[in-house]
Short mmCIF file of C-alpha atoms and ligand atoms in Angstrom, two decimals:
data_model
loop_
_atom_site.label_atom_id
_atom_site.label_comp_id
_atom_site.label_asym_id
_atom_site.label_seq_id
_atom_site.Cartn_x
_atom_site.Cartn_y
_atom_site.Cartn_z
CA MET A 1 -4.15 10.77 -6.85
CA SER A 2 -4.43 11.98 -10.37
CA TYR A 3 -3.88 15.61 -9.38
CA PHE A 4 -0.13 15.35 -10.02
CA GLU A 5 -0.89 14.87 -13.66
CA ASP A 6 -3.99 17.06 -13.80
CA GLU A 7 -2.65 20.06 -11.96
CA ILE A 8 0.96 20.08 -13.02
CA PHE A 9 2.05 17.87 -15.82
CA SER A 10 -0.75 17.94 -18.33
CA LYS A 11 -1.36 21.67 -18.09
CA LYS A 12 2.24 22.85 -18.39
CA ASP A 13 4.96 21.70 -20.68
CA ASN A 14 7.73 23.24 -18.62
CA PHE A 15 7.04 22.44 -15.02
CA GLY A 16 9.47 23.45 -12.32
CA LEU A 17 10.48 20.80 -9.83
CA PHE A 18 9.82 23.08 -6.85
CA GLU A 19 6.33 23.67 -8.17
CA VAL A 20 5.80 19.92 -8.42
CA MET A 21 7.06 19.41 -4.87
CA ASN A 22 4.72 22.10 -3.58
CA VAL A 23 1.62 20.32 -4.89
CA ALA A 24 1.68 17.61 -2.26
CA LYS A 25 4.28 19.27 -0.01
CA HIS A 26 7.19 16.92 -0.68
CA GLU A 27 10.24 17.69 1.43
CA GLN A 28 12.98 16.36 -0.79
CA ILE A 29 13.59 14.66 -4.11
CA VAL A 30 16.96 13.04 -4.76
CA TYR A 31 18.07 12.05 -8.26
CA CYS A 32 20.66 9.28 -8.07
CA CYS A 33 22.87 8.65 -11.09
CA ASP A 34 25.77 6.19 -11.36
CA PRO A 35 26.49 5.45 -15.05
CA SER A 36 29.29 3.04 -14.09
CA VAL A 37 26.64 0.54 -12.91
CA GLY A 38 23.65 1.80 -14.95
CA LEU A 39 21.85 3.28 -11.94
CA LYS A 40 19.14 5.85 -12.54
CA ALA A 41 16.99 6.22 -9.43
CA ILE A 42 14.77 8.78 -7.74
CA ILE A 43 14.21 8.91 -3.99
CA ALA A 44 11.23 11.00 -2.84
CA ILE A 45 10.83 11.99 0.79
CA HIS A 46 7.30 13.24 1.24
CA SER A 47 7.33 13.85 4.97
CA THR A 48 9.47 13.25 8.03
CA ALA A 49 6.98 14.92 10.38
CA LEU A 50 6.32 11.68 12.27
CA GLY A 51 9.75 10.07 11.89
CA PRO A 52 12.17 8.88 9.22
CA SER A 53 10.50 8.32 5.88
CA LEU A 54 10.07 4.65 4.99
CA GLY A 55 8.93 3.09 1.75
CA GLY A 56 9.98 0.41 -0.68
CA CYS A 57 12.25 0.63 -3.69
CA ARG A 58 10.36 -0.11 -6.91
CA MET A 59 12.26 -1.25 -10.01
CA TRP A 60 10.29 -0.71 -13.18
CA ASN A 61 10.92 -0.17 -16.87
CA TYR A 62 9.35 3.31 -16.90
CA GLU A 63 8.70 4.75 -20.33
CA SER A 64 9.99 8.15 -19.30
CA GLU A 65 11.63 9.96 -16.40
CA LYS A 66 8.40 11.91 -15.97
CA GLU A 67 6.46 8.69 -15.46
CA ALA A 68 9.02 7.55 -12.86
CA LEU A 69 8.80 10.90 -11.08
CA ILE A 70 4.99 10.86 -10.95
CA ASP A 71 5.07 7.34 -9.55
CA VAL A 72 7.58 8.09 -6.81
CA LEU A 73 5.78 11.30 -5.78
CA ARG A 74 2.41 9.56 -5.60
CA LEU A 75 3.72 6.51 -3.78
CA SER A 76 5.77 8.46 -1.22
CA LYS A 77 2.78 10.60 -0.26
CA GLY A 78 0.73 7.44 0.15
CA MET A 79 3.36 6.09 2.57
CA THR A 80 3.04 9.17 4.78
CA TYR A 81 -0.70 8.61 5.11
CA LYS A 82 -0.32 4.87 5.59
CA ALA A 83 2.20 5.23 8.45
CA ALA A 84 0.22 8.05 10.06
CA VAL A 85 -3.07 6.13 10.18
CA ALA A 86 -1.33 2.94 11.33
CA GLY A 87 -0.06 4.94 14.32
CA LEU A 88 3.62 4.42 13.44
CA ASN A 89 6.34 6.96 14.14
CA LEU A 90 7.38 6.93 10.53
CA GLY A 91 7.19 9.39 7.69
CA GLY A 92 6.58 8.66 4.03
CA GLY A 93 9.15 8.02 1.34
CA LYS A 94 9.64 5.84 -1.67
CA SER A 95 12.24 5.22 -4.34
CA VAL A 96 12.19 4.04 -7.92
CA ILE A 97 14.98 2.54 -9.98
CA ILE A 98 14.47 2.99 -13.71
CA GLY A 99 15.26 -0.34 -15.37
CA ASP A 100 14.02 -3.78 -16.24
CA PRO A 101 14.04 -5.95 -13.11
CA LYS A 102 14.42 -9.07 -15.30
CA LYS A 103 17.55 -7.80 -17.12
CA ASP A 104 19.16 -4.86 -15.38
CA LYS A 105 19.78 -6.05 -11.81
CA SER A 106 23.28 -6.46 -10.40
CA GLU A 107 25.02 -6.41 -7.05
CA ALA A 108 26.87 -3.25 -8.10
CA LEU A 109 23.61 -1.46 -8.98
CA PHE A 110 21.96 -2.18 -5.62
CA ARG A 111 25.12 -1.38 -3.69
CA SER A 112 25.37 1.94 -5.51
CA PHE A 113 21.72 2.61 -4.66
CA GLY A 114 22.53 1.67 -1.04
CA ARG A 115 25.25 4.32 -0.92
CA PHE A 116 22.74 6.97 -2.01
CA VAL A 117 20.35 5.82 0.73
CA GLU A 118 23.23 5.98 3.22
CA SER A 119 24.05 9.55 2.13
CA LEU A 120 20.63 10.63 3.45
CA GLY A 121 21.71 9.72 6.98
CA GLY A 122 18.50 7.86 7.92
CA ARG A 123 15.98 10.39 6.58
CA TYR A 124 14.90 7.64 4.17
CA ILE A 125 14.68 3.91 4.95
CA THR A 126 14.22 1.59 2.01
CA ALA A 127 12.66 -1.88 1.60
CA GLU A 128 11.61 -4.25 -1.17
CA ASP A 129 8.72 -3.39 -3.49
CA VAL A 130 7.46 -4.32 -6.96
CA GLY A 131 10.48 -5.50 -8.99
CA THR A 132 12.82 -5.89 -6.00
CA ASN A 133 13.20 -8.62 -3.39
CA THR A 134 14.99 -9.54 -0.18
CA ASN A 135 18.13 -10.59 -2.13
CA ASP A 136 18.39 -7.11 -3.64
CA MET A 137 17.91 -5.54 -0.22
CA GLU A 138 20.77 -7.64 1.12
CA TYR A 139 23.09 -5.92 -1.39
CA VAL A 140 21.69 -2.56 -0.28
CA ARG A 141 22.37 -3.63 3.31
CA MET A 142 26.10 -3.97 2.49
CA GLU A 143 26.21 -0.18 2.11
CA THR A 144 23.65 1.11 4.57
CA LYS A 145 21.77 0.06 7.68
CA HIS A 146 18.77 2.11 6.55
CA VAL A 147 17.01 -0.84 4.91
CA THR A 148 14.27 -3.23 6.08
CA GLY A 149 12.61 -6.37 4.75
CA ILE A 150 15.79 -8.40 5.18
CA SER A 151 15.45 -12.21 5.26
CA ARG A 152 14.74 -14.05 8.53
CA ALA A 153 18.12 -15.80 8.20
CA LEU A 154 19.88 -12.42 8.52
CA GLY A 155 17.79 -11.35 11.50
CA GLY A 156 15.12 -9.51 9.50
CA SER A 157 11.37 -10.03 9.30
CA GLY A 158 11.37 -11.69 5.85
CA ASP A 159 8.59 -11.43 3.29
CA PRO A 160 5.93 -8.99 4.59
CA SER A 161 3.09 -10.50 2.48
CA PRO A 162 1.70 -12.91 5.12
CA MET A 163 1.38 -9.99 7.54
CA THR A 164 -0.29 -7.88 4.87
CA ALA A 165 -2.77 -10.73 4.34
CA TYR A 166 -3.33 -11.02 8.09
CA GLY A 167 -4.11 -7.30 8.23
CA VAL A 168 -6.58 -7.60 5.35
CA PHE A 169 -8.22 -10.53 7.18
CA GLN A 170 -8.61 -8.38 10.31
CA GLY A 171 -9.90 -5.52 8.21
CA MET A 172 -12.54 -7.77 6.62
CA LYS A 173 -13.73 -8.67 10.10
CA ALA A 174 -14.15 -4.99 10.94
CA CYS A 175 -16.15 -4.54 7.72
CA VAL A 176 -18.58 -7.41 8.33
CA GLU A 177 -19.01 -6.27 11.90
CA GLU A 178 -20.05 -2.89 10.58
CA LEU A 179 -22.68 -4.37 8.24
CA TYR A 180 -23.80 -7.58 9.91
CA ASN A 181 -23.03 -7.08 13.62
CA THR A 182 -20.76 -10.09 13.76
CA ASN A 183 -17.06 -10.20 13.05
CA SER A 184 -17.12 -13.78 11.82
CA LEU A 185 -16.38 -14.39 8.16
CA LYS A 186 -17.88 -17.88 8.29
CA GLY A 187 -20.25 -18.38 5.36
CA LYS A 188 -19.54 -14.94 3.90
CA LYS A 189 -19.26 -14.97 0.13
CA ILE A 190 -15.85 -13.53 -0.70
CA THR A 191 -14.11 -13.10 -4.06
CA ILE A 192 -10.32 -12.80 -4.15
CA GLN A 193 -8.87 -11.21 -7.26
CA GLY A 194 -5.16 -12.06 -7.58
CA LEU A 195 -3.54 -15.14 -6.05
CA GLY A 196 0.00 -13.91 -5.55
CA GLN A 197 1.91 -13.57 -2.28
CA VAL A 198 -0.89 -11.79 -0.44
CA GLY A 199 -3.87 -13.40 -2.18
CA GLN A 200 -2.72 -16.92 -1.36
CA ALA A 201 -2.02 -16.17 2.30
CA LEU A 202 -5.44 -14.50 2.57
CA LEU A 203 -7.10 -17.46 0.88
CA GLU A 204 -5.71 -19.81 3.51
CA LEU A 205 -6.88 -17.62 6.39
CA LEU A 206 -10.38 -17.31 4.92
CA TYR A 207 -10.58 -21.04 4.20
CA LYS A 208 -9.78 -21.79 7.85
CA GLU A 209 -12.49 -19.31 8.90
CA GLY A 210 -15.09 -21.12 6.77
CA ALA A 211 -15.82 -18.42 4.19
CA GLU A 212 -17.51 -19.25 0.87
CA LEU A 213 -14.69 -18.51 -1.55
CA TYR A 214 -14.50 -17.42 -5.19
CA ILE A 215 -11.04 -16.93 -6.63
CA THR A 216 -9.38 -15.75 -9.82
CA ASP A 217 -5.91 -15.05 -11.20
CA LEU A 218 -4.42 -14.39 -14.65
CA ASP A 219 -2.83 -17.81 -14.23
CA SER A 220 -5.83 -20.13 -14.64
CA ASN A 221 -3.83 -23.26 -13.75
CA LEU A 222 -2.90 -21.71 -10.45
CA THR A 223 -6.53 -20.70 -9.88
CA GLU A 224 -7.75 -24.26 -10.51
CA ARG A 225 -5.08 -25.79 -8.30
CA LEU A 226 -5.83 -23.46 -5.38
CA ALA A 227 -9.59 -23.87 -5.87
CA GLN A 228 -9.19 -27.60 -5.33
CA LYS A 229 -6.90 -27.19 -2.35
CA TYR A 230 -9.10 -24.65 -0.55
CA ASN A 231 -12.53 -25.82 -1.65
CA ALA A 232 -13.08 -22.55 -3.53
CA LYS A 233 -14.85 -21.84 -6.81
CA ALA A 234 -12.50 -20.85 -9.63
CA ILE A 235 -13.88 -18.03 -11.77
CA SER A 236 -12.52 -16.41 -14.88
CA VAL A 237 -10.79 -13.03 -14.64
CA ASN A 238 -13.57 -11.35 -16.62
CA ASP A 239 -16.40 -12.73 -14.50
CA ILE A 240 -15.39 -11.04 -11.30
CA PHE A 241 -18.01 -8.28 -11.54
CA LYS A 242 -20.69 -10.57 -12.91
CA ILE A 243 -21.29 -12.27 -9.60
CA GLU A 244 -22.73 -11.00 -6.33
CA GLY A 245 -21.25 -11.46 -2.89
CA ASP A 246 -20.42 -9.97 0.48
CA ILE A 247 -16.80 -8.96 -0.11
CA TYR A 248 -14.73 -8.12 -3.16
CA ALA A 249 -11.04 -8.44 -2.25
CA PRO A 250 -8.77 -6.80 -4.85
CA CYS A 251 -5.33 -8.34 -4.35
CA ALA A 252 -3.86 -7.80 -7.81
CA LEU A 253 -3.62 -4.39 -9.45
CA GLY A 254 -4.88 -0.90 -8.62
CA GLY A 255 -7.71 1.04 -10.31
CA THR A 256 -10.25 -1.80 -10.32
CA ILE A 257 -12.90 0.41 -8.71
CA ASN A 258 -13.84 2.48 -11.72
CA ASP A 259 -16.83 3.59 -13.83
CA ASN A 260 -17.00 0.20 -15.50
CA SER A 261 -16.78 -2.06 -12.47
CA LEU A 262 -19.26 0.10 -10.54
CA LYS A 263 -21.93 -0.16 -13.27
CA ASN A 264 -23.27 -3.49 -11.97
CA PHE A 265 -21.32 -3.87 -8.78
CA GLY A 266 -22.69 -6.83 -6.82
CA TYR A 267 -20.64 -6.74 -3.61
CA LYS A 268 -21.44 -5.00 -0.32
CA ILE A 269 -17.83 -4.51 0.80
CA VAL A 270 -14.50 -3.70 -0.87
CA ALA A 271 -11.61 -4.95 1.26
CA GLY A 272 -8.32 -6.07 -0.27
CA SER A 273 -4.59 -5.50 -0.37
CA ALA A 274 -4.08 -3.77 -3.73
CA ASN A 275 -2.72 -0.23 -3.69
CA ASN A 276 -4.69 2.64 -5.26
CA GLN A 277 -7.89 0.65 -5.69
CA LEU A 278 -9.98 3.69 -6.63
CA GLU A 279 -9.23 4.81 -10.17
CA ASP A 280 -10.25 8.34 -9.15
CA GLU A 281 -9.95 8.80 -5.41
CA ILE A 282 -12.59 11.50 -5.04
CA LYS A 283 -15.11 10.46 -7.68
CA HIS A 284 -15.14 6.73 -6.97
CA GLY A 285 -14.95 7.19 -3.20
CA ASN A 286 -18.14 9.26 -3.47
CA ILE A 287 -19.88 6.75 -5.73
CA LEU A 288 -19.12 3.90 -3.33
CA LYS A 289 -20.66 5.93 -0.52
CA GLU A 290 -23.76 6.76 -2.58
CA MET A 291 -24.15 3.07 -3.46
CA ASN A 292 -23.86 2.12 0.23
CA ILE A 293 -20.84 -0.06 -0.47
CA LEU A 294 -18.48 -0.19 2.48
CA TYR A 295 -14.92 0.58 1.39
CA ALA A 296 -11.94 -0.28 3.60
CA PRO A 297 -9.41 2.35 2.43
CA ASP A 298 -6.55 0.52 0.72
CA TYR A 299 -3.64 2.05 2.56
CA VAL A 300 -5.30 1.32 5.92
CA ILE A 301 -6.23 -2.30 5.34
CA ASN A 302 -2.94 -3.20 3.59
CA ALA A 303 -0.66 -1.68 6.25
CA GLY A 304 0.24 -5.07 7.80
CA GLY A 305 3.48 -5.31 5.81
CA LEU A 306 4.55 -1.82 6.86
CA ILE A 307 3.75 -2.55 10.52
CA ASN A 308 5.87 -5.69 10.17
CA VAL A 309 8.94 -3.88 8.81
CA TRP A 310 8.50 -1.17 11.45
CA ASN A 311 8.81 -3.98 13.99
CA GLU A 312 11.97 -5.17 12.25
CA LEU A 313 13.49 -1.76 12.92
CA GLN A 314 12.75 -2.17 16.65
CA GLY A 315 14.22 -5.71 16.84
CA TYR A 316 11.81 -8.22 15.39
CA ASN A 317 9.28 -10.03 17.55
CA LYS A 318 6.63 -11.79 15.46
CA ALA A 319 4.01 -12.07 18.21
CA LYS A 320 4.25 -8.32 18.92
CA ALA A 321 4.06 -7.52 15.20
CA MET A 322 0.92 -9.66 14.84
CA LYS A 323 -0.76 -7.89 17.76
CA GLU A 324 -0.06 -4.54 16.14
CA VAL A 325 -1.38 -5.77 12.78
CA GLU A 326 -4.59 -6.90 14.52
CA ASN A 327 -5.14 -3.27 15.47
CA ILE A 328 -6.07 -2.57 11.83
CA TYR A 329 -9.48 -3.85 12.94
CA ASN A 330 -9.86 -1.00 15.49
CA ILE A 331 -8.40 1.61 13.14
CA LEU A 332 -10.97 0.74 10.48
CA LYS A 333 -13.83 0.78 12.98
CA ASN A 334 -12.75 4.27 13.97
CA ILE A 335 -12.60 5.37 10.33
CA PHE A 336 -16.11 4.00 9.69
CA LYS A 337 -17.33 5.95 12.73
CA ILE A 338 -15.77 9.21 11.50
CA ALA A 339 -17.20 8.64 8.01
CA LYS A 340 -20.67 8.05 9.44
CA ASN A 341 -20.56 11.01 11.84
CA GLU A 342 -19.28 13.42 9.22
CA ASN A 343 -21.26 11.87 6.36
CA ILE A 344 -18.17 11.52 4.16
CA PRO A 345 -16.63 8.63 2.18
CA THR A 346 -14.40 6.33 4.21
CA ASN A 347 -11.31 7.16 2.14
CA LEU A 348 -11.76 10.83 2.96
CA ALA A 349 -12.24 9.97 6.64
CA SER A 350 -8.92 8.11 6.71
CA ASN A 351 -7.13 10.97 4.93
CA ARG A 352 -8.46 13.34 7.58
CA LEU A 353 -7.33 11.03 10.37
CA ALA A 354 -3.82 10.91 8.88
CA GLU A 355 -3.63 14.67 8.37
CA LYS A 356 -4.84 15.32 11.92
CA ARG A 357 -2.13 13.12 13.42
CA ILE A 358 0.59 14.67 11.25
CA GLU A 359 -0.54 18.18 12.14
CA LEU A 360 -0.76 17.41 15.84
CA LEU A 361 2.72 15.91 16.03
CA SER A 362 4.24 18.62 13.81
CA ASN A 363 2.81 21.26 16.15
CA LEU A 364 4.16 19.41 19.17
CA ARG A 365 7.59 19.21 17.59
CA ARG A 366 7.53 22.94 16.76
CA PHE A 367 6.48 23.68 20.35
CA TYR A 368 9.38 21.67 21.82
CA LEU A 369 11.89 23.22 19.41
CA LYS A 370 10.68 26.70 20.33
CA ASN A 371 10.84 26.03 24.04
CA SER A 372 14.01 23.97 24.29
P1 NAD B 1 1.97 -10.56 -6.53
O1 NAD B 1 2.65 -9.97 -7.71
O2 NAD B 1 2.62 -11.65 -5.75
O3 NAD B 1 0.52 -11.13 -6.98
C1 NAD B 1 -0.35 -10.46 -7.81
C2 NAD B 1 -1.19 -11.53 -8.49
O4 NAD B 1 -2.25 -10.89 -9.19
C3 NAD B 1 -0.42 -12.35 -9.51
O5 NAD B 1 -0.60 -13.73 -9.26
C4 NAD B 1 -1.06 -11.95 -10.86
O6 NAD B 1 -1.11 -13.01 -11.79
C5 NAD B 1 -2.45 -11.56 -10.41
N1 NAD B 1 -3.16 -10.65 -11.31
C6 NAD B 1 -2.71 -9.58 -12.00
N2 NAD B 1 -3.69 -9.01 -12.71
C7 NAD B 1 -4.81 -9.72 -12.45
C8 NAD B 1 -6.16 -9.61 -12.86
N3 NAD B 1 -6.56 -8.66 -13.71
N4 NAD B 1 -7.04 -10.52 -12.40
C9 NAD B 1 -6.66 -11.50 -11.56
N5 NAD B 1 -5.41 -11.64 -11.13
C10 NAD B 1 -4.48 -10.77 -11.56
O7 NAD B 1 1.60 -9.32 -5.59
P2 NAD B 1 1.32 -9.34 -4.02
O8 NAD B 1 2.59 -9.13 -3.29
O9 NAD B 1 0.44 -10.50 -3.70
O10 NAD B 1 0.47 -7.99 -3.86
C11 NAD B 1 -0.85 -7.89 -4.32
C12 NAD B 1 -1.31 -6.45 -4.24
O11 NAD B 1 -1.21 -5.98 -2.89
C13 NAD B 1 -0.46 -5.49 -5.08
O12 NAD B 1 -1.31 -4.47 -5.56
C14 NAD B 1 0.50 -4.90 -4.07
O13 NAD B 1 0.95 -3.62 -4.45
C15 NAD B 1 -0.38 -4.82 -2.85
N6 NAD B 1 0.36 -4.83 -1.60
C16 NAD B 1 1.18 -5.87 -1.30
C17 NAD B 1 1.87 -5.88 -0.09
C18 NAD B 1 2.77 -7.04 0.27
O14 NAD B 1 3.15 -7.15 1.45
N7 NAD B 1 3.09 -7.92 -0.65
C19 NAD B 1 1.73 -4.82 0.82
C20 NAD B 1 0.86 -3.77 0.50
C21 NAD B 1 0.19 -3.78 -0.72
#
């Protein structure tokens, strides 16, 4: 979603915050400052049309406040779309804490952040994200109940990564069904890029299914070790687009679908957990379509973790959460159908699906308010 930068920031030196909020229709931006504990945070609520906004708290050493603002605006809008397509009664929000997660964390900082979350009265629910973890969220929990992703020991749903991986696994099945008329991944040649929390859980699921696996991570020792354990072929980070296969599963960083990687792209499907996989949403979504490469939109296929924390809010039941995560299969099939019928890229089809649901429920809410 580069339009934040293109349309606002790079063209004008003096942007107004209301103008920025109008670009993607953000409802509220909250700047949180507590010098006594070194807290500088921004909470962005993109939409509460479907329910309270939910999205993780990212802690990152941003180079500037502008960079932090762009990130939180972009991420919070993404959460609205993710919740809408997943069929959850949640809106989209996100928060960022400006600081180095290796050096600047303290109980006081997260408790202060928790008090800001509490002051929003439930309009924003936080969770862990890049740079934060369940321990940090337990400090937040001391000040507010509007937090998810708490450890199993404290009655929460724990680390959401295995559920994210399970959702990606289901999404891959929907993709192969679309191309090969079978939803089995047995014998399918699949490359996993990134062997972190999600990548490793996905690797295990695919190994059990009998897929032909190629794996890579920045940590080559880890790659070798996991290759042995799961009978996979370890490849170097730079060779990922030199080989051909059925599925490319980006489970590391965003932006890997770009002009470079698409030059000699040898996979038929893109299906992985990474956020913001398309460097340019419109341009690279179109190119994938023209090249007949099936793309499982990132925020649809990686919604398993969000569905899991949504279940935590209802009183956690793992079996129920897994059933709901399995529905990612049907959601993707529906998106592929819309894309085919309307002859549009799959990422555009999922955006339209999200916008339709938000509009429908906003109209319903307006109707009830008017008539109550
Ligand atoms: P993680 O930090 O545990 O793992 C990421 C892994 O990618 C690390 O092992 C890292 O070494 C590796 N990596 C980084 N750059 C690489 C490269 N160029 N080539 C190969 N490997 C590389 O992260 P995670 O929790 O497993 O999440 C993976 C992705 O999925 C992230 O983009 C994350 O935002 C997204 N995601 C995660 C969840 C979740 O529940 N954890 C939910 C939704 C989306």
